[in-house]
Tab-separated table of C-alpha atoms in Angstrom:
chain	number	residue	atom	x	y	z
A	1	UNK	CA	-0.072	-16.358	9.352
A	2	UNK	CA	1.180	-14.215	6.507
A	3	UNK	CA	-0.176	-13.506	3.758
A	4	UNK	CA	0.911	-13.255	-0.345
A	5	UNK	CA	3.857	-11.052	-0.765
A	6	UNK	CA	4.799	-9.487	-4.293
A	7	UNK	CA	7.565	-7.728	-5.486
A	8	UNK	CA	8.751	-5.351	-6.634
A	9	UNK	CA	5.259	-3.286	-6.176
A	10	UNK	CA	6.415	-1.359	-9.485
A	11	UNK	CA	8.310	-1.551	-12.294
A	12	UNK	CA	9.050	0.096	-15.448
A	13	UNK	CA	11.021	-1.671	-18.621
A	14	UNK	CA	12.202	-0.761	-21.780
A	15	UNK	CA	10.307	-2.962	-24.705
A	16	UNK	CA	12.925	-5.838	-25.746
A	17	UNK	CA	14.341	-6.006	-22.072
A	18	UNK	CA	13.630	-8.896	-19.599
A	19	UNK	CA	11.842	-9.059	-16.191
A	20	UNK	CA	11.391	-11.236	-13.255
A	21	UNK	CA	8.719	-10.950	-10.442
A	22	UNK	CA	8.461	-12.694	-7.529
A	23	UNK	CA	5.801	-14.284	-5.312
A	24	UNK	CA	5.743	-15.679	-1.132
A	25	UNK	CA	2.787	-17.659	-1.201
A	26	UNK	CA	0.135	-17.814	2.227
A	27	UNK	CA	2.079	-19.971	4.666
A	28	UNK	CA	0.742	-23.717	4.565
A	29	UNK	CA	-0.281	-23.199	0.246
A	30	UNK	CA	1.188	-25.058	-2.272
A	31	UNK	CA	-0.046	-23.926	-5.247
A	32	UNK	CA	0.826	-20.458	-6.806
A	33	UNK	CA	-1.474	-18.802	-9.409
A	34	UNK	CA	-0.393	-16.001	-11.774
A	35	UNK	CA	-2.447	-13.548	-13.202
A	36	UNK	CA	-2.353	-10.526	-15.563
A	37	UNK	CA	-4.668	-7.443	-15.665
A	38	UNK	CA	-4.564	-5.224	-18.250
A	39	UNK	CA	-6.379	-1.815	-17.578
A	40	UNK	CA	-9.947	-1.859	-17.113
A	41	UNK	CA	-10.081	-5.173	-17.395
A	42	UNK	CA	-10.273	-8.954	-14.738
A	43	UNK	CA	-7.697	-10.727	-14.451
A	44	UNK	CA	-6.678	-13.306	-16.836
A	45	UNK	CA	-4.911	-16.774	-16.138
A	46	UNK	CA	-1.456	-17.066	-17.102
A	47	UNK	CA	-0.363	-20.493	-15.207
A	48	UNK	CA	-0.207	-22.100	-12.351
A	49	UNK	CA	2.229	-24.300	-10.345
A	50	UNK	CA	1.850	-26.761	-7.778
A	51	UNK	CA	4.685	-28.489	-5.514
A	52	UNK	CA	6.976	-27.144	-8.527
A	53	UNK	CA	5.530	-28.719	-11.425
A	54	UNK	CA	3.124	-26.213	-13.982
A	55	UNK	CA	-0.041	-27.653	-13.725
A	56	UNK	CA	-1.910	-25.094	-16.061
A	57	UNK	CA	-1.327	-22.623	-18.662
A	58	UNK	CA	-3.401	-19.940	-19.925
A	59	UNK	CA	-3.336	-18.242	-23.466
A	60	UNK	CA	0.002	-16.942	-23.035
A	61	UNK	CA	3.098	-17.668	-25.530
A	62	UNK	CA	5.938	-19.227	-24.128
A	63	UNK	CA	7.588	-16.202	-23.423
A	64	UNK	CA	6.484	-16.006	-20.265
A	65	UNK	CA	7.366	-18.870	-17.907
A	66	UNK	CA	7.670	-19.395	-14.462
A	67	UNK	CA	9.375	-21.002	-11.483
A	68	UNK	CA	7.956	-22.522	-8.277
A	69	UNK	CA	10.527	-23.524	-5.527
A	70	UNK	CA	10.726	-25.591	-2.498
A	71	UNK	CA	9.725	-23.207	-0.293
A	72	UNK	CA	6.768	-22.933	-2.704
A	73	UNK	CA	7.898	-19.121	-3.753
A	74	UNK	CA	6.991	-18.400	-7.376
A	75	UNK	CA	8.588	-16.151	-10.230
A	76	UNK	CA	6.919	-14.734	-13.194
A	77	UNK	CA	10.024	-14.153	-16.023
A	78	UNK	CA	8.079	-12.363	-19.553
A	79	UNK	CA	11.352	-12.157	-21.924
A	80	UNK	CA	11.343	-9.196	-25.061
A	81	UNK	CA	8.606	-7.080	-23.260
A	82	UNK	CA	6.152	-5.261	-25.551
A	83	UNK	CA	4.149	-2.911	-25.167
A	84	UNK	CA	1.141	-4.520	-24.485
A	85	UNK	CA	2.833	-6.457	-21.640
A	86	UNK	CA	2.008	-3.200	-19.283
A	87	UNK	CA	-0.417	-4.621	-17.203
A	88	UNK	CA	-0.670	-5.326	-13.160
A	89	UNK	CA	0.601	-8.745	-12.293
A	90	UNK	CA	-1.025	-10.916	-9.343
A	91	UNK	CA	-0.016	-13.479	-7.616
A	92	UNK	CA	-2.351	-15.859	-5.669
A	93	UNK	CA	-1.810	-19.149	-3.532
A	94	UNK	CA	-4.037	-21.659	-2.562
A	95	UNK	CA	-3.765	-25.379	-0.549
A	96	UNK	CA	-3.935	-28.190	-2.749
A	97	UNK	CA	-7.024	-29.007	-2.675
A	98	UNK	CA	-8.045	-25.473	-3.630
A	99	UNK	CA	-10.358	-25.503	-0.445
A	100	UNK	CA	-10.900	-22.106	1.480
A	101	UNK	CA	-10.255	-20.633	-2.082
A	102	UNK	CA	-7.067	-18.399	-3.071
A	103	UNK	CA	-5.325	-15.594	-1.701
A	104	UNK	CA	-4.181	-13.047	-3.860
A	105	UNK	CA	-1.170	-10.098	-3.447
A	106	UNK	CA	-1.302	-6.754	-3.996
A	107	UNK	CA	0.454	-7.030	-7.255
A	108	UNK	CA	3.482	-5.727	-9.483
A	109	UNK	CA	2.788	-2.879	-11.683
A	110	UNK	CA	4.486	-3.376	-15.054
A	111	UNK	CA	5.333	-0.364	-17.253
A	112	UNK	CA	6.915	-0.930	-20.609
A	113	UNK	CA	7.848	2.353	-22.656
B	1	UNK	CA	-14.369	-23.347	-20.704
B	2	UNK	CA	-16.737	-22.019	-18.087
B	3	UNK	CA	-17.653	-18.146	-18.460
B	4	UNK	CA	-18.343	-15.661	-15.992
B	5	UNK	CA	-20.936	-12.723	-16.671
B	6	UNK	CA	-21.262	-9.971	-13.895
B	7	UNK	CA	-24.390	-7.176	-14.160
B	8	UNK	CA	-24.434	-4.724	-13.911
B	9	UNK	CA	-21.131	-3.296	-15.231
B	10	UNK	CA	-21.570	-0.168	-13.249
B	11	UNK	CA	-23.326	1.349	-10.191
B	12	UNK	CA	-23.435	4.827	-8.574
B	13	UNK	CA	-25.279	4.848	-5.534
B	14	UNK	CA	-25.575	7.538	-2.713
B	15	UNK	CA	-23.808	6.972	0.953
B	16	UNK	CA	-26.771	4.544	2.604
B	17	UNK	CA	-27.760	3.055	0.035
B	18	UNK	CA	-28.676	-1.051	-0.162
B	19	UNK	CA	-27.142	-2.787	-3.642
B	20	UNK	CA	-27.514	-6.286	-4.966
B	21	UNK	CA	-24.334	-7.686	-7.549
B	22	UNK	CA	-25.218	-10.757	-9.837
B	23	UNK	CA	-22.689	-12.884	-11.270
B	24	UNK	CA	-23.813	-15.986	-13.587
B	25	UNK	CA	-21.540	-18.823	-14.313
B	26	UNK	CA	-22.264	-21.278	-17.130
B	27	UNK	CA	-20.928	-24.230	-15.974
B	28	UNK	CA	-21.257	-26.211	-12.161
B	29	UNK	CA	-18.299	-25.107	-10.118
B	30	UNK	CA	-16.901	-26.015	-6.870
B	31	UNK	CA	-15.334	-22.697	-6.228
B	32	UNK	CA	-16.750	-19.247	-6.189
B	33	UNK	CA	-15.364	-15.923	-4.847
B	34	UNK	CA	-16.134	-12.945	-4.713
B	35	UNK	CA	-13.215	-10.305	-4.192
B	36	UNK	CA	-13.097	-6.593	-3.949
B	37	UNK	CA	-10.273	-4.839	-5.988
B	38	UNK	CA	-8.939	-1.497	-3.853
B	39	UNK	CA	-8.056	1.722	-6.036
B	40	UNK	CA	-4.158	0.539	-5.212
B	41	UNK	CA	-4.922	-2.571	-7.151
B	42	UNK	CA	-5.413	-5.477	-4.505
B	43	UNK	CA	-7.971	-8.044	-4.394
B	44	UNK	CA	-9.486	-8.273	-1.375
B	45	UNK	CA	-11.218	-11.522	-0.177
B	46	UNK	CA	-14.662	-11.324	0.951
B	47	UNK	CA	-16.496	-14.088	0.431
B	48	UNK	CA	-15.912	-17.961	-0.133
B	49	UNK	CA	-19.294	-19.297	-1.008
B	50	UNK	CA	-19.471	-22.198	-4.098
B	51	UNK	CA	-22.697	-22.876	-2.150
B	52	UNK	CA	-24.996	-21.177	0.133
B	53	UNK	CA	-25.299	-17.936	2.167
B	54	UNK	CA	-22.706	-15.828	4.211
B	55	UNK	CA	-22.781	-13.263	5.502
B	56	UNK	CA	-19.845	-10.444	7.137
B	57	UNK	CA	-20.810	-7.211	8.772
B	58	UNK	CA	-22.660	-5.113	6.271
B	59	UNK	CA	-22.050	-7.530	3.218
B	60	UNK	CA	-23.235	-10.596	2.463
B	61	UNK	CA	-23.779	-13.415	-0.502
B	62	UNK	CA	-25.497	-16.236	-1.573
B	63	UNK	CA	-24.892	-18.687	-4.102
B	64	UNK	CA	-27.581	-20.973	-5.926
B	65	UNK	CA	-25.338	-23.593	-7.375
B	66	UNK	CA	-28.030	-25.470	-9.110
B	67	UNK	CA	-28.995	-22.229	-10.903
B	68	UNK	CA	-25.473	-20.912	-11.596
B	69	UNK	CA	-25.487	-17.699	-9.809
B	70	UNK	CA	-24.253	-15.868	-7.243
B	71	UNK	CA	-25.639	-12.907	-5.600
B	72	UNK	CA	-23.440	-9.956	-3.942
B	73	UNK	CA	-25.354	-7.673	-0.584
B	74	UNK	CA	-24.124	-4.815	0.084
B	75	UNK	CA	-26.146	-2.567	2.574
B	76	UNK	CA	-25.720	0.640	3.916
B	77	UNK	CA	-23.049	1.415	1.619
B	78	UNK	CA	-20.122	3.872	2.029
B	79	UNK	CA	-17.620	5.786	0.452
B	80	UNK	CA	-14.912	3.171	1.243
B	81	UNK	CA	-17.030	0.294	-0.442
B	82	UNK	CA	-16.371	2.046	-4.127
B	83	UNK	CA	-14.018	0.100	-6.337
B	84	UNK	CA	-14.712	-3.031	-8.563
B	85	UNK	CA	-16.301	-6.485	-7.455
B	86	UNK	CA	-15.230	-9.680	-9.421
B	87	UNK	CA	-16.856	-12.842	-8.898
B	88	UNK	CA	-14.490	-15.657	-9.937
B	89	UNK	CA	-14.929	-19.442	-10.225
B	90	UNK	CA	-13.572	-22.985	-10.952
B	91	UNK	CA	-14.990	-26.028	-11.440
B	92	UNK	CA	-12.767	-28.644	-10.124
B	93	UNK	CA	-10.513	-29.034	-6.876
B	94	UNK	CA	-7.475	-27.080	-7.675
B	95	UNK	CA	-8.163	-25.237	-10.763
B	96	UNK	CA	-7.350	-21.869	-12.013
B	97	UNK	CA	-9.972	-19.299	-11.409
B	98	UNK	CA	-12.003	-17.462	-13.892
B	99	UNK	CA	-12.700	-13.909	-13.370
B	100	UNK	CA	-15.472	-12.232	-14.808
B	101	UNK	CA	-15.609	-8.827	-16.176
B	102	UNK	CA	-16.465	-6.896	-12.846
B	103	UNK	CA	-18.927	-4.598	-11.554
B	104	UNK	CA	-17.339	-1.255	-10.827
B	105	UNK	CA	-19.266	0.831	-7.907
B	106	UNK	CA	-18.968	4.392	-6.779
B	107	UNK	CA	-20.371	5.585	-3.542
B	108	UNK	CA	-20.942	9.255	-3.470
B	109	UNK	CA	-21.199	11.365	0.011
């Protein structure tokens, strides 16, 4: 059984630019969870998809979005970084019925300068 | 929406040492986890427990659901247990989880 994979494990952008992380959810889960953590700080709820519909947003503007495919894979796109965006991003999945709880990855380390 | 408050927000103990973490949730939930967060940044797993006790080698937990809390063990701690505990919750089948603030712990030698 594998686990959550994340990449890319770091990452550093220029404010303004565009970036796109990706997420292999726990074989069997369905649902894919993404949080951000800024330093010092738990992780907040940005939104969540399940069978490739968003099924929950956090307090995030709508320039960050998402994907969920088929194979249940996820991507987190944030478009004109800022500053603030530098945070660690995790990924988590979890079965439908959110049973057994979620798994989380070892997250991508955003930079923006 | 539900909150999550975790005590205390820091804890130094010696190598050996026995620790209790509380987290209190303000709403009924039918999730609860507690994780450990690594100094490379991954949360770790440890417990699944909306209800009940567990228990896992030298750690173990117990939630009181009716009471809205959650209690963390941790005995005979070492150097490898430092790092930050969230507990984190949801209330209904498939919902997001909230995280609460964390307790950070440092094991000393």
């Amino acid at each position: 059984e594998t686990g959550v994979t994340q990449s890319p494990t770091h990452l550093i952008k220029t404010r303004g630019q565009q970036v796109t992380l990706r997420c292999s959810s726990q074989s069997g889960h369905n649902t894919v969870s993404w949080y951000q953590q800024a330093l010092g700080q738990g992780p907040q709820f940005i939104f969540q998809y399940y069978r490739e519909e968003e099924n929950g947003r956090g307090n995030f503007p709508p320039r960050f979005s998402g994907l969920q495919f088929p194979n249940y894979s996820s991507e987190l796109n944030v478009n004109a970084l800022e500053l603030d965006d530098s945070a660690l991003y995790l990924c988590a999945s979890s079965s439908g019925t959110g049973l057994y709880g979620y798994t989380f990855g070892s997250g991508t380390r955003l930079t923006v300068v | 929406g539900i909150q999550v408050e975790q005590s205390p927000p820091d804890l130094i103990l010696q190598e050996g040492a026995n620790s209790t973490l509380r987290c209190n949730f303000s709403d009924s939930v039918n999730n609860l986890q507690w994780f450990h967060q690594n100094p490379w940044g991954q949360l770790i797993n440890l417990f699944y427990i909306p209800s009940g006790t567990k228990q896992n080698g030298r750690l173990s937990a117990t939630t009181v659901a009716t009471e809205r809390y959650s209690l963390l063990y941790i005995s005979s701690s070492q150097t490898t247990d430092s790092g930050v505990y969230f507990c984190a919750v949801s209330n209904s089948g498939n919902t997001p989880l909230v995280f609460g603030k964390g307790t950070r712990l440092s094991v000393i030698a």
